[in-house]
Short mmCIF file of C-alpha atoms and ligand atoms in Angstrom, two decimals:
data_model
loop_
_atom_site.label_atom_id
_atom_site.label_comp_id
_atom_site.label_asym_id
_atom_site.label_seq_id
_atom_site.Cartn_x
_atom_site.Cartn_y
_atom_site.Cartn_z
CA MET K 148 102.26 74.92 113.31
CA PHE K 149 104.93 76.70 116.03
CA VAL K 150 107.72 75.20 113.32
CA ARG K 151 105.93 76.03 110.20
CA GLY K 152 105.39 79.89 111.01
CA LEU K 153 109.16 80.07 111.78
CA VAL K 154 110.03 78.28 108.76
CA MET K 155 107.83 80.26 107.01
CA ALA K 156 109.43 83.61 108.82
CA GLY K 157 113.14 82.38 108.33
CA MET K 158 112.04 81.40 104.17
CA ALA K 159 110.71 85.25 103.75
CA ALA K 160 113.65 86.80 105.50
CA VAL K 161 116.33 85.21 102.97
CA LEU K 162 113.96 85.49 99.55
CA LEU K 163 111.92 88.48 100.53
CA PRO K 164 113.42 91.68 99.79
CA ALA K 165 113.55 93.70 102.78
CA PRO K 166 110.70 96.66 102.93
CA SER K 167 111.74 99.96 101.36
CA ALA K 168 110.90 103.63 100.16
CA HIS K 169 111.70 102.39 96.45
CA ALA K 170 109.85 98.88 97.38
CA ALA K 171 106.62 100.34 97.65
CA ALA K 172 105.65 101.47 94.55
CA LYS K 173 105.20 97.83 92.71
CA VAL K 174 104.62 95.40 95.62
CA ASP K 175 103.34 92.08 95.03
CA CYS K 176 101.28 91.46 98.32
CA ALA K 177 100.61 88.10 97.95
CA LYS K 178 104.10 87.74 97.87
CA VAL K 179 105.27 89.86 101.37
CA LYS K 180 103.48 91.22 104.44
CA CYS K 181 101.26 93.68 103.23
CA LEU K 182 99.01 96.76 105.23
CA ALA K 183 97.44 98.86 104.35
CA LEU K 184 96.90 102.64 106.54
CA THR K 185 93.66 104.13 106.07
CA PHE K 186 92.86 108.33 107.15
CA ASP K 187 89.20 109.56 107.35
CA ASP K 188 87.98 112.71 107.60
CA GLY K 189 89.87 115.60 105.58
CA PRO K 190 91.92 116.72 103.79
CA GLY K 191 92.31 118.53 107.02
CA ALA K 192 94.71 121.79 108.23
CA SER K 193 97.44 118.62 108.77
CA THR K 194 97.26 116.01 105.50
CA GLY K 195 99.92 118.59 103.67
CA THR K 196 102.64 117.49 106.25
CA LEU K 197 101.24 113.45 106.35
CA LEU K 198 101.64 113.17 102.61
CA SER K 199 105.58 115.11 103.05
CA THR K 200 106.05 112.20 105.42
CA LEU K 201 104.72 109.00 103.02
CA ARG K 202 106.17 110.48 100.26
CA LYS K 203 110.03 110.49 101.91
CA SER K 204 109.09 107.43 103.26
CA GLY K 205 108.02 105.58 99.99
CA ALA K 206 104.63 104.83 101.88
CA LYS K 207 101.29 104.71 100.34
CA ALA K 208 98.36 105.11 101.87
CA THR K 209 93.94 105.29 101.47
CA PHE K 210 92.14 108.46 102.30
CA PHE K 211 88.70 108.62 102.85
CA LEU K 212 87.02 112.36 102.41
CA MET K 213 84.54 114.52 103.09
CA GLY K 214 83.38 115.97 99.91
CA LYS K 215 83.22 119.29 101.66
CA HIS K 216 86.66 118.98 101.85
CA VAL K 217 87.53 118.10 98.96
CA GLU K 218 85.81 121.02 97.82
CA SER K 219 88.26 123.57 100.12
CA ARG K 220 91.35 121.97 99.98
CA PRO K 221 91.08 120.52 95.97
CA THR K 222 95.32 120.84 96.61
CA LEU K 223 95.69 118.63 98.58
CA VAL K 224 93.55 116.38 97.21
CA LYS K 225 94.99 116.19 93.58
CA ARG K 226 99.03 116.30 95.77
CA MET K 227 97.33 112.85 97.52
CA ALA K 228 96.59 111.09 93.46
CA ALA K 229 99.65 112.60 92.10
CA GLU K 230 101.42 110.44 94.02
CA GLY K 231 100.40 107.29 94.01
CA HIS K 232 97.43 107.46 97.31
CA GLU K 233 94.16 106.23 96.58
CA ILE K 234 90.91 108.37 97.37
CA GLY K 235 87.55 107.31 98.79
CA ASN K 236 84.07 108.31 99.18
CA HIS K 237 83.65 109.61 102.63
CA THR K 238 80.04 111.45 102.42
CA TRP K 239 79.80 115.35 101.57
CA SER K 240 79.04 116.19 105.74
CA HIS K 241 79.35 112.99 107.79
CA PRO K 242 75.67 111.85 108.55
CA SER K 243 74.97 108.65 110.14
CA LEU K 244 74.11 107.06 106.49
CA THR K 245 71.74 104.11 108.00
CA THR K 246 69.10 106.90 109.94
CA LEU K 247 68.50 108.98 106.30
CA PHE K 248 66.26 108.10 102.99
CA ASP K 249 67.58 106.86 100.04
CA GLU K 250 67.95 109.89 98.08
CA GLU K 251 69.39 111.69 100.73
CA ILE K 252 72.39 108.91 100.64
CA THR K 253 72.63 109.18 96.71
CA GLN K 254 73.21 112.58 97.71
CA GLU K 255 75.57 112.46 99.93
CA LEU K 256 77.08 110.39 97.89
CA ARG K 257 76.90 111.17 94.82
CA THR K 258 77.91 115.24 95.23
CA THR K 259 81.07 113.39 96.90
CA GLN K 260 81.87 111.39 93.88
CA GLU K 261 81.44 114.57 91.18
CA ALA K 262 83.89 116.50 93.81
CA VAL K 263 87.15 114.41 93.68
CA LYS K 264 86.01 113.47 90.25
CA LYS K 265 86.33 117.48 89.74
CA VAL K 266 89.63 117.87 90.98
CA THR K 267 91.44 114.41 89.75
CA GLY K 268 89.93 113.46 87.19
CA ARG K 269 88.73 110.25 88.67
CA ALA K 270 85.04 109.29 91.58
CA PRO K 271 86.27 106.86 93.27
CA LYS K 272 85.78 103.37 93.65
CA LEU K 273 85.69 103.10 97.29
CA PHE K 274 83.47 104.44 100.03
CA ARG K 275 83.31 104.59 103.89
CA PRO K 276 80.46 104.93 105.90
CA PRO K 277 80.80 107.39 108.47
CA TYR K 278 81.39 105.91 112.02
CA GLY K 279 81.04 102.35 110.54
CA ASN K 280 77.11 102.79 110.21
CA THR K 281 75.86 100.64 107.11
CA ASP K 282 73.13 98.18 106.79
CA ASP K 283 72.60 96.17 103.21
CA ARG K 284 70.72 99.56 101.92
CA VAL K 285 73.55 101.77 102.34
CA ALA K 286 75.65 99.39 100.77
CA ALA K 287 73.98 98.52 97.86
CA LEU K 288 73.15 102.77 97.12
CA ALA K 289 76.74 102.81 97.37
CA GLY K 290 76.94 100.14 95.30
CA ASP K 291 74.87 102.09 92.76
CA GLU K 292 76.87 104.95 93.22
CA GLY K 293 79.89 102.47 91.37
CA MET K 294 81.21 102.02 95.24
CA ALA K 295 82.74 99.11 97.28
CA GLN K 296 82.83 99.64 101.14
CA VAL K 297 85.32 99.32 102.61
CA LEU K 298 85.99 99.04 106.65
CA TRP K 299 88.65 97.98 108.69
CA THR K 300 90.80 95.57 110.71
CA GLY K 301 91.67 97.49 113.79
CA THR K 302 90.06 100.69 114.85
CA THR K 303 92.49 102.84 116.66
CA LEU K 304 90.26 105.72 118.07
CA ASP K 305 93.61 108.20 117.33
CA TRP K 306 90.45 110.74 117.69
CA LYS K 307 89.86 110.13 121.22
CA LEU K 308 93.26 109.68 122.35
CA ARG K 309 95.19 111.95 120.92
CA ASP K 310 98.12 111.27 122.41
CA GLN K 311 100.92 110.16 120.18
CA LYS K 312 102.34 107.47 122.60
CA LYS K 313 99.24 105.86 122.80
CA ILE K 314 98.52 105.81 118.74
CA ARG K 315 101.58 104.54 118.18
CA ALA K 316 100.88 101.59 120.61
CA ALA K 317 97.50 100.78 119.15
CA VAL K 318 98.32 100.85 115.43
CA LEU K 319 101.83 98.19 115.97
CA LYS K 320 98.89 96.17 118.20
CA LEU K 321 96.43 95.95 115.73
CA ALA K 322 98.82 95.71 112.61
CA ARG K 323 99.00 92.22 110.77
CA ARG K 324 98.93 91.28 107.26
CA ASP K 325 96.71 92.82 104.71
CA GLY K 326 94.84 94.05 107.74
CA VAL K 327 93.34 97.83 107.14
CA ILE K 328 93.83 99.87 109.77
CA LEU K 329 91.77 102.97 110.21
CA MET K 330 92.94 106.76 111.52
CA HIS K 331 92.02 110.14 110.87
CA ASP K 332 94.44 112.99 109.10
CA VAL K 333 92.58 115.69 111.13
CA VAL K 334 93.80 114.67 114.33
CA PRO K 335 97.34 116.45 115.09
CA GLN K 336 98.71 113.49 117.15
CA THR K 337 98.70 110.54 114.41
CA VAL K 338 100.08 113.13 111.48
CA GLN K 339 102.49 113.61 114.01
CA VAL K 340 103.89 110.35 115.28
CA MET K 341 103.90 109.17 111.86
CA PRO K 342 107.55 109.12 110.88
CA THR K 343 108.26 106.83 113.81
CA LEU K 344 105.03 104.31 113.50
CA ILE K 345 106.09 104.40 109.49
CA LYS K 346 109.74 103.03 110.61
CA ASP K 347 108.36 100.76 113.79
CA LEU K 348 106.08 99.09 111.28
CA ARG K 349 108.83 98.23 108.35
CA LYS K 350 110.87 97.20 110.92
CA ARG K 351 108.46 94.34 111.42
CA GLY K 352 108.47 93.76 108.20
CA TYR K 353 105.50 95.58 106.54
CA HIS K 354 105.34 96.98 103.13
CA LEU K 355 102.11 100.37 103.53
CA VAL K 356 100.53 99.59 100.24
CA THR K 357 96.27 101.19 99.46
CA VAL K 358 93.47 99.22 100.21
CA SER K 359 93.34 98.37 96.66
CA ALA K 360 97.58 96.91 96.53
CA LEU K 361 95.82 94.30 99.47
CA LEU K 362 93.36 92.76 97.02
CA LYS K 363 96.64 91.16 94.86
CA GLY K 364 94.80 91.85 91.44
CA ARG K 365 91.39 91.20 92.41
CA THR K 366 88.94 94.14 91.70
CA LEU K 367 86.18 94.83 94.96
CA GLU K 368 82.73 94.37 92.87
CA PRO K 369 80.45 97.63 93.51
CA GLY K 370 78.25 97.09 96.22
CA GLU K 371 80.30 94.39 97.59
CA THR K 372 81.82 95.16 101.85
CA TYR K 373 85.46 94.91 102.15
CA PRO K 374 87.24 93.41 104.65
ZN1 ZN B 218 84.98 109.48 109.20
#
């Protein structure tokens, strides 16, 4: 295993193009090492700065937005879509969905779908439950609204760390091929460390892509959970 891994890593270095700003648009995650950075709870006051960082580096990300923030910051949402990022639904007001009645869950999801569609022309296909609190009922109701549920492979706890060095270390420790990293663009330190962190990840061979790009051409079914 160890030897084979080395051989494959060696081949990859020879055969595959190095990650670069220009390679981000047409990345084939079946062939190269991909990682999805995801940002929840926005758009917030620092999201514009994050979008500029992503644009400069050519990295793509996935944003799980709260409907009420979509309503108050539509320009940022329009920009996300225009710059090739993926937009997901993170409910209107961030409740723990498992404690709500079906009608309340649907209301949280549907109002957010409508807010995003009003701004970008397209309702999200992805949904992430606040606090990760979910069950079969929540997943099925999200499916009824046309969305698959996206969780994560690694959570940075950036909202608790609030420290650039610690957030950077957490992401580098959690990064792995086809991983989905959970962060928050409403945490200023996360946004501040991102230029450095993107360089770190690129040095380690990662192509930074949207969640859907990780699927290598497959489409998530409504109600399905990934990863
Ligand atoms: Zn959240």
